[in-house]
PDB file of C-alpha atoms in Angstrom:
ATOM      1  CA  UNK A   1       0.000   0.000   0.000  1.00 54.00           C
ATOM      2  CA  UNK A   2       2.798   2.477   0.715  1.00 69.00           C
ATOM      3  CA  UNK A   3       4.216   1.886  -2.805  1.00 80.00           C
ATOM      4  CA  UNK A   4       0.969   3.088  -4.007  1.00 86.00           C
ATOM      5  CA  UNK A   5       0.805   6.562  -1.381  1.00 84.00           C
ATOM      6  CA  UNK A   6       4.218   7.338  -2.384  1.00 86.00           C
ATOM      7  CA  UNK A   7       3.485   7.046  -6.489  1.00 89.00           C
ATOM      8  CA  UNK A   8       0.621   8.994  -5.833  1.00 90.00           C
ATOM      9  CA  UNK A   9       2.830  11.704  -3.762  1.00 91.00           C
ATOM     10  CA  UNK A  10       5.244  11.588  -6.594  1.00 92.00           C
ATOM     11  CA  UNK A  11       3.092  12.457  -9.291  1.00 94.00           C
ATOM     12  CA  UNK A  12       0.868  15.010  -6.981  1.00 94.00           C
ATOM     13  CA  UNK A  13       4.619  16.870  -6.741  1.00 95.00           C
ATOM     14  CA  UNK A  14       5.455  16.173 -10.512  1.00 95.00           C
ATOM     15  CA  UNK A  15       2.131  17.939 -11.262  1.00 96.00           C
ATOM     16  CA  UNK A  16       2.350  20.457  -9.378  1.00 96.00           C
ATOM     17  CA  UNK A  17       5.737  21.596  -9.538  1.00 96.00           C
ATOM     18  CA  UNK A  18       5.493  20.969 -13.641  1.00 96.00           C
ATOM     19  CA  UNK A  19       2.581  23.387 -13.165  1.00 95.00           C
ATOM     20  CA  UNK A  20       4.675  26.136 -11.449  1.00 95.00           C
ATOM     21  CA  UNK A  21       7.651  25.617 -14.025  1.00 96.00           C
ATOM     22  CA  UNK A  22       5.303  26.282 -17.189  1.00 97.00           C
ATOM     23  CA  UNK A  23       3.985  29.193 -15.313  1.00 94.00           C
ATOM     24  CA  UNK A  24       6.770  30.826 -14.942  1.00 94.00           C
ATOM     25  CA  UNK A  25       8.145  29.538 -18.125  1.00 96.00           C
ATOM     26  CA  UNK A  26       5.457  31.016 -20.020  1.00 95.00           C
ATOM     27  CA  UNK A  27       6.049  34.470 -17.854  1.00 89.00           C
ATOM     28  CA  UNK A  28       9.640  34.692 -18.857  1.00 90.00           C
ATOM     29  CA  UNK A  29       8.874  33.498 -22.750  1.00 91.00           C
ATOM     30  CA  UNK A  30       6.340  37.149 -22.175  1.00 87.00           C
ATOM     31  CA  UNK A  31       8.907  39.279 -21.201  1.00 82.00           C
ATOM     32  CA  UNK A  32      11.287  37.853 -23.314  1.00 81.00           C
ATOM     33  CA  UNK A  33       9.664  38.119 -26.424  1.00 85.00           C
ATOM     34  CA  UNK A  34       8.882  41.805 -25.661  1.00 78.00           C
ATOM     35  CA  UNK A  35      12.296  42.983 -26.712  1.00 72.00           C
ATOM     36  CA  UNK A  36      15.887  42.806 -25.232  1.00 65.00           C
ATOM     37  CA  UNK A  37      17.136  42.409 -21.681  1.00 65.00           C
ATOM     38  CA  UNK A  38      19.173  44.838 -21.586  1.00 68.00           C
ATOM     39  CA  UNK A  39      16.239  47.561 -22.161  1.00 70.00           C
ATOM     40  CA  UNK A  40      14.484  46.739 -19.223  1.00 76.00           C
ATOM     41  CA  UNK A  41      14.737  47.815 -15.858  1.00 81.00           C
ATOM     42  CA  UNK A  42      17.281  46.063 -13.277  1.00 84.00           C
ATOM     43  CA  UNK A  43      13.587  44.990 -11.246  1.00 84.00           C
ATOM     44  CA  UNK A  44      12.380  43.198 -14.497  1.00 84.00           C
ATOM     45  CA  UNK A  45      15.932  41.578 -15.218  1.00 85.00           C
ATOM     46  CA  UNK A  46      16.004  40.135 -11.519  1.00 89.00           C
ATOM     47  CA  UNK A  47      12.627  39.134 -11.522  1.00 89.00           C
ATOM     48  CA  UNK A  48      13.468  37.435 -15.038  1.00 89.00           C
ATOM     49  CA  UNK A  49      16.818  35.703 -12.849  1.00 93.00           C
ATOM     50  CA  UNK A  50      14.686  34.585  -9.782  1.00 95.00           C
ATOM     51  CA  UNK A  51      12.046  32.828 -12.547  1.00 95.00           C
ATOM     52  CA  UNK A  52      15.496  30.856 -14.038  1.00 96.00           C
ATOM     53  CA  UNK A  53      16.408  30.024 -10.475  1.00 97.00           C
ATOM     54  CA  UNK A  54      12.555  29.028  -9.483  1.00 96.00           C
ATOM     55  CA  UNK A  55      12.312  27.425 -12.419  1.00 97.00           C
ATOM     56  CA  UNK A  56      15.679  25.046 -12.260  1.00 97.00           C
ATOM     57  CA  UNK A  57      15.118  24.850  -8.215  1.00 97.00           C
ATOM     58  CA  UNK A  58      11.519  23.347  -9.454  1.00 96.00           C
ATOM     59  CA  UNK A  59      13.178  20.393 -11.436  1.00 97.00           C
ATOM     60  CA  UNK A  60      15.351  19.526  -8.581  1.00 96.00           C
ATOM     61  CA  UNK A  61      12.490  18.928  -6.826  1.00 95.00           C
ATOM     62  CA  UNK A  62      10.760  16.582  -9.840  1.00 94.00           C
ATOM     63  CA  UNK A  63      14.216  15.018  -9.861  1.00 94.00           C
ATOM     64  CA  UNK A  64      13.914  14.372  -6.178  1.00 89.00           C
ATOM     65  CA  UNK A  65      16.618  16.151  -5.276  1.00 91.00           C
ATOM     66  CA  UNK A  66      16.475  17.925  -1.788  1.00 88.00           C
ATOM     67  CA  UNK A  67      18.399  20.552  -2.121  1.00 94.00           C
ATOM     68  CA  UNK A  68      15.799  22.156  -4.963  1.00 95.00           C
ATOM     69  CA  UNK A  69      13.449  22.605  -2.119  1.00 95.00           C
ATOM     70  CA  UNK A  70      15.646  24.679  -0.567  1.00 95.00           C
ATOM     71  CA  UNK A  71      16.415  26.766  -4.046  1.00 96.00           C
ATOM     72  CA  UNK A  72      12.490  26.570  -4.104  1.00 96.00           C
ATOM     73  CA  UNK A  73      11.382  28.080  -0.671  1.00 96.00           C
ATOM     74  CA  UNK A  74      14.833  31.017  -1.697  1.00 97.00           C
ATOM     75  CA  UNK A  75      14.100  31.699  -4.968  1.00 96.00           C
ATOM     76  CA  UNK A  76      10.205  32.403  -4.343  1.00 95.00           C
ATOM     77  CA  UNK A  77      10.235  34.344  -0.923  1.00 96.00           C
ATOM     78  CA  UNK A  78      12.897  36.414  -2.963  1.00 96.00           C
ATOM     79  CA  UNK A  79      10.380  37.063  -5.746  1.00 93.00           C
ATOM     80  CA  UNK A  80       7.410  37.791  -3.271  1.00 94.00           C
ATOM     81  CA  UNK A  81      10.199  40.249  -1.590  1.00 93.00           C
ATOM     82  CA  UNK A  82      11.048  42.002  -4.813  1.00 91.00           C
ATOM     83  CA  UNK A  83       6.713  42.463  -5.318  1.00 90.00           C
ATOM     84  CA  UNK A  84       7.036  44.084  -1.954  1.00 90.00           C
ATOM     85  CA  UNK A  85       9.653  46.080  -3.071  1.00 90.00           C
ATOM     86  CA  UNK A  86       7.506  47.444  -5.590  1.00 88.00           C
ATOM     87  CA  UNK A  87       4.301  47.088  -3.915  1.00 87.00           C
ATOM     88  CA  UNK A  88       5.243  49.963  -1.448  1.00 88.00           C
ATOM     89  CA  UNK A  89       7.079  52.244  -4.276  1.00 80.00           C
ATOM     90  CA  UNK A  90      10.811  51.900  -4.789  1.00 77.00           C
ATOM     91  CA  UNK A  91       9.825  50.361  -7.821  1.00 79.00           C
ATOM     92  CA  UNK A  92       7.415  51.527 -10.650  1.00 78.00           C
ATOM     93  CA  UNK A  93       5.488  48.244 -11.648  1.00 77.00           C
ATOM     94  CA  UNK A  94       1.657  48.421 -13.105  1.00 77.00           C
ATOM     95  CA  UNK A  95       0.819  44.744 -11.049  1.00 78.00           C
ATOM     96  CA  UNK A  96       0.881  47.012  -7.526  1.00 79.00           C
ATOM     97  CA  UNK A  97      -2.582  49.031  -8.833  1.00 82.00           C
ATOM     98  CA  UNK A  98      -5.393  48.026  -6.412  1.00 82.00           C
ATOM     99  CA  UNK A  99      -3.458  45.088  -4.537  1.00 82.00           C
ATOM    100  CA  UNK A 100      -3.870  43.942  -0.948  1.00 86.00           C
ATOM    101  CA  UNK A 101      -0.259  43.864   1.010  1.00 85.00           C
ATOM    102  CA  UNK A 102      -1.278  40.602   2.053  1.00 89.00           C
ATOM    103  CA  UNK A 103      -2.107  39.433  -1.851  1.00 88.00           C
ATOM    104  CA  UNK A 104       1.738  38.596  -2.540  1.00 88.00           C
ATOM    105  CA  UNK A 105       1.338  35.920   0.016  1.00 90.00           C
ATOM    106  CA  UNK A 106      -0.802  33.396  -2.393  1.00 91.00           C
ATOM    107  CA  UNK A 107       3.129  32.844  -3.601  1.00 91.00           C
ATOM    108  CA  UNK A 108       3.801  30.671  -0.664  1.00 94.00           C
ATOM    109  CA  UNK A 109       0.895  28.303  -1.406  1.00 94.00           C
ATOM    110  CA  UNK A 110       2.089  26.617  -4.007  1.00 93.00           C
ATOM    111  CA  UNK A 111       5.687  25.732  -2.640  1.00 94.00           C
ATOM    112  CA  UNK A 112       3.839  24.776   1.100  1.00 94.00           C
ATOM    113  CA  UNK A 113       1.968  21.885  -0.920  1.00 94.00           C
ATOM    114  CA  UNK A 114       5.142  20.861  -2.389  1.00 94.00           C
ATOM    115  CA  UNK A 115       7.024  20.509   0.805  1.00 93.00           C
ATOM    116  CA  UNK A 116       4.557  19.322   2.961  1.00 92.00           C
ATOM    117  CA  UNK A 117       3.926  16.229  -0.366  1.00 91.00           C
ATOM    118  CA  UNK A 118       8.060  15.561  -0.015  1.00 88.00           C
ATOM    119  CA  UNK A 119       8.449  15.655   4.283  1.00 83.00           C
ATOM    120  CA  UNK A 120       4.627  14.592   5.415  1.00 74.00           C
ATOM    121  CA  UNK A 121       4.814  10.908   5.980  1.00 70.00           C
ATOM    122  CA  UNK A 122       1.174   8.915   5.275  1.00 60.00           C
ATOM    123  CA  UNK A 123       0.485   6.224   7.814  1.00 58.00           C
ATOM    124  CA  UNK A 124      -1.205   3.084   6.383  1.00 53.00           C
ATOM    125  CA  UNK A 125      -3.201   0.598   8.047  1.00 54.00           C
ATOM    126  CA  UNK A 126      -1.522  -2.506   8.116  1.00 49.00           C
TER     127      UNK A 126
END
């Protein structure tokens, strides 16, 4: 039965985290295709870097690979850190208009399933 619980764990992580690659995938293919790098701002060209390092933390984790939690839980709270940054105006970015403080928080939902799918052990009955 456990070989089941953990097949299912490992594809509930492989979906998940394969979700959060392609969405930030598809976010840096966006800015990407918008023009060249070096026109942006130095806030769009680190968000850009923290989506690389979310994204290759992410396949660490598919791999099963401890160490891309770690790059995971980094990478993202950096992110949500550089929305605050801009969310309180040190930064001029259009997604701030009409946002809660607390909205930049959803971020940490994602990468909470994750871990708690990799550490929470499933008792069986036996």
């Amino acid at each position: 039965m456990t070989g089941k619980i953990d097949l299912i764990k490992r594809v509930a992580i492989i979906a998940i985290a394969g979700f959060l690659i392609l969405l930030h995938a598809v976010g840096l293919f966006d800015t990407l295709s918008k023009g060249a790098m070096p026109d942006y701002s130095a806030f769009e060209n680190l968000q850009s870097i923290l989506s690389v390092f979310i994204i290759l933390s992410l396949a660490l984790v598919i791999f099963g690979k401890r160490i891309g939690l770690i790059g995971m839980w980094v990478s993202i709270t950096t992110l949500i850190l550089t929305q605050y940054w801009a969310h309180f105006g040190f930064v001029d970015a259009d997604f701030t208009q009409g946002r809660s403080v607390f909205s930049y928080l959803r971020g940490f939902m994602i990468p909470t399933a994750i871990t708690v799918l990799c550490y929470l052990p499933f008792k069986t009955k036996t």
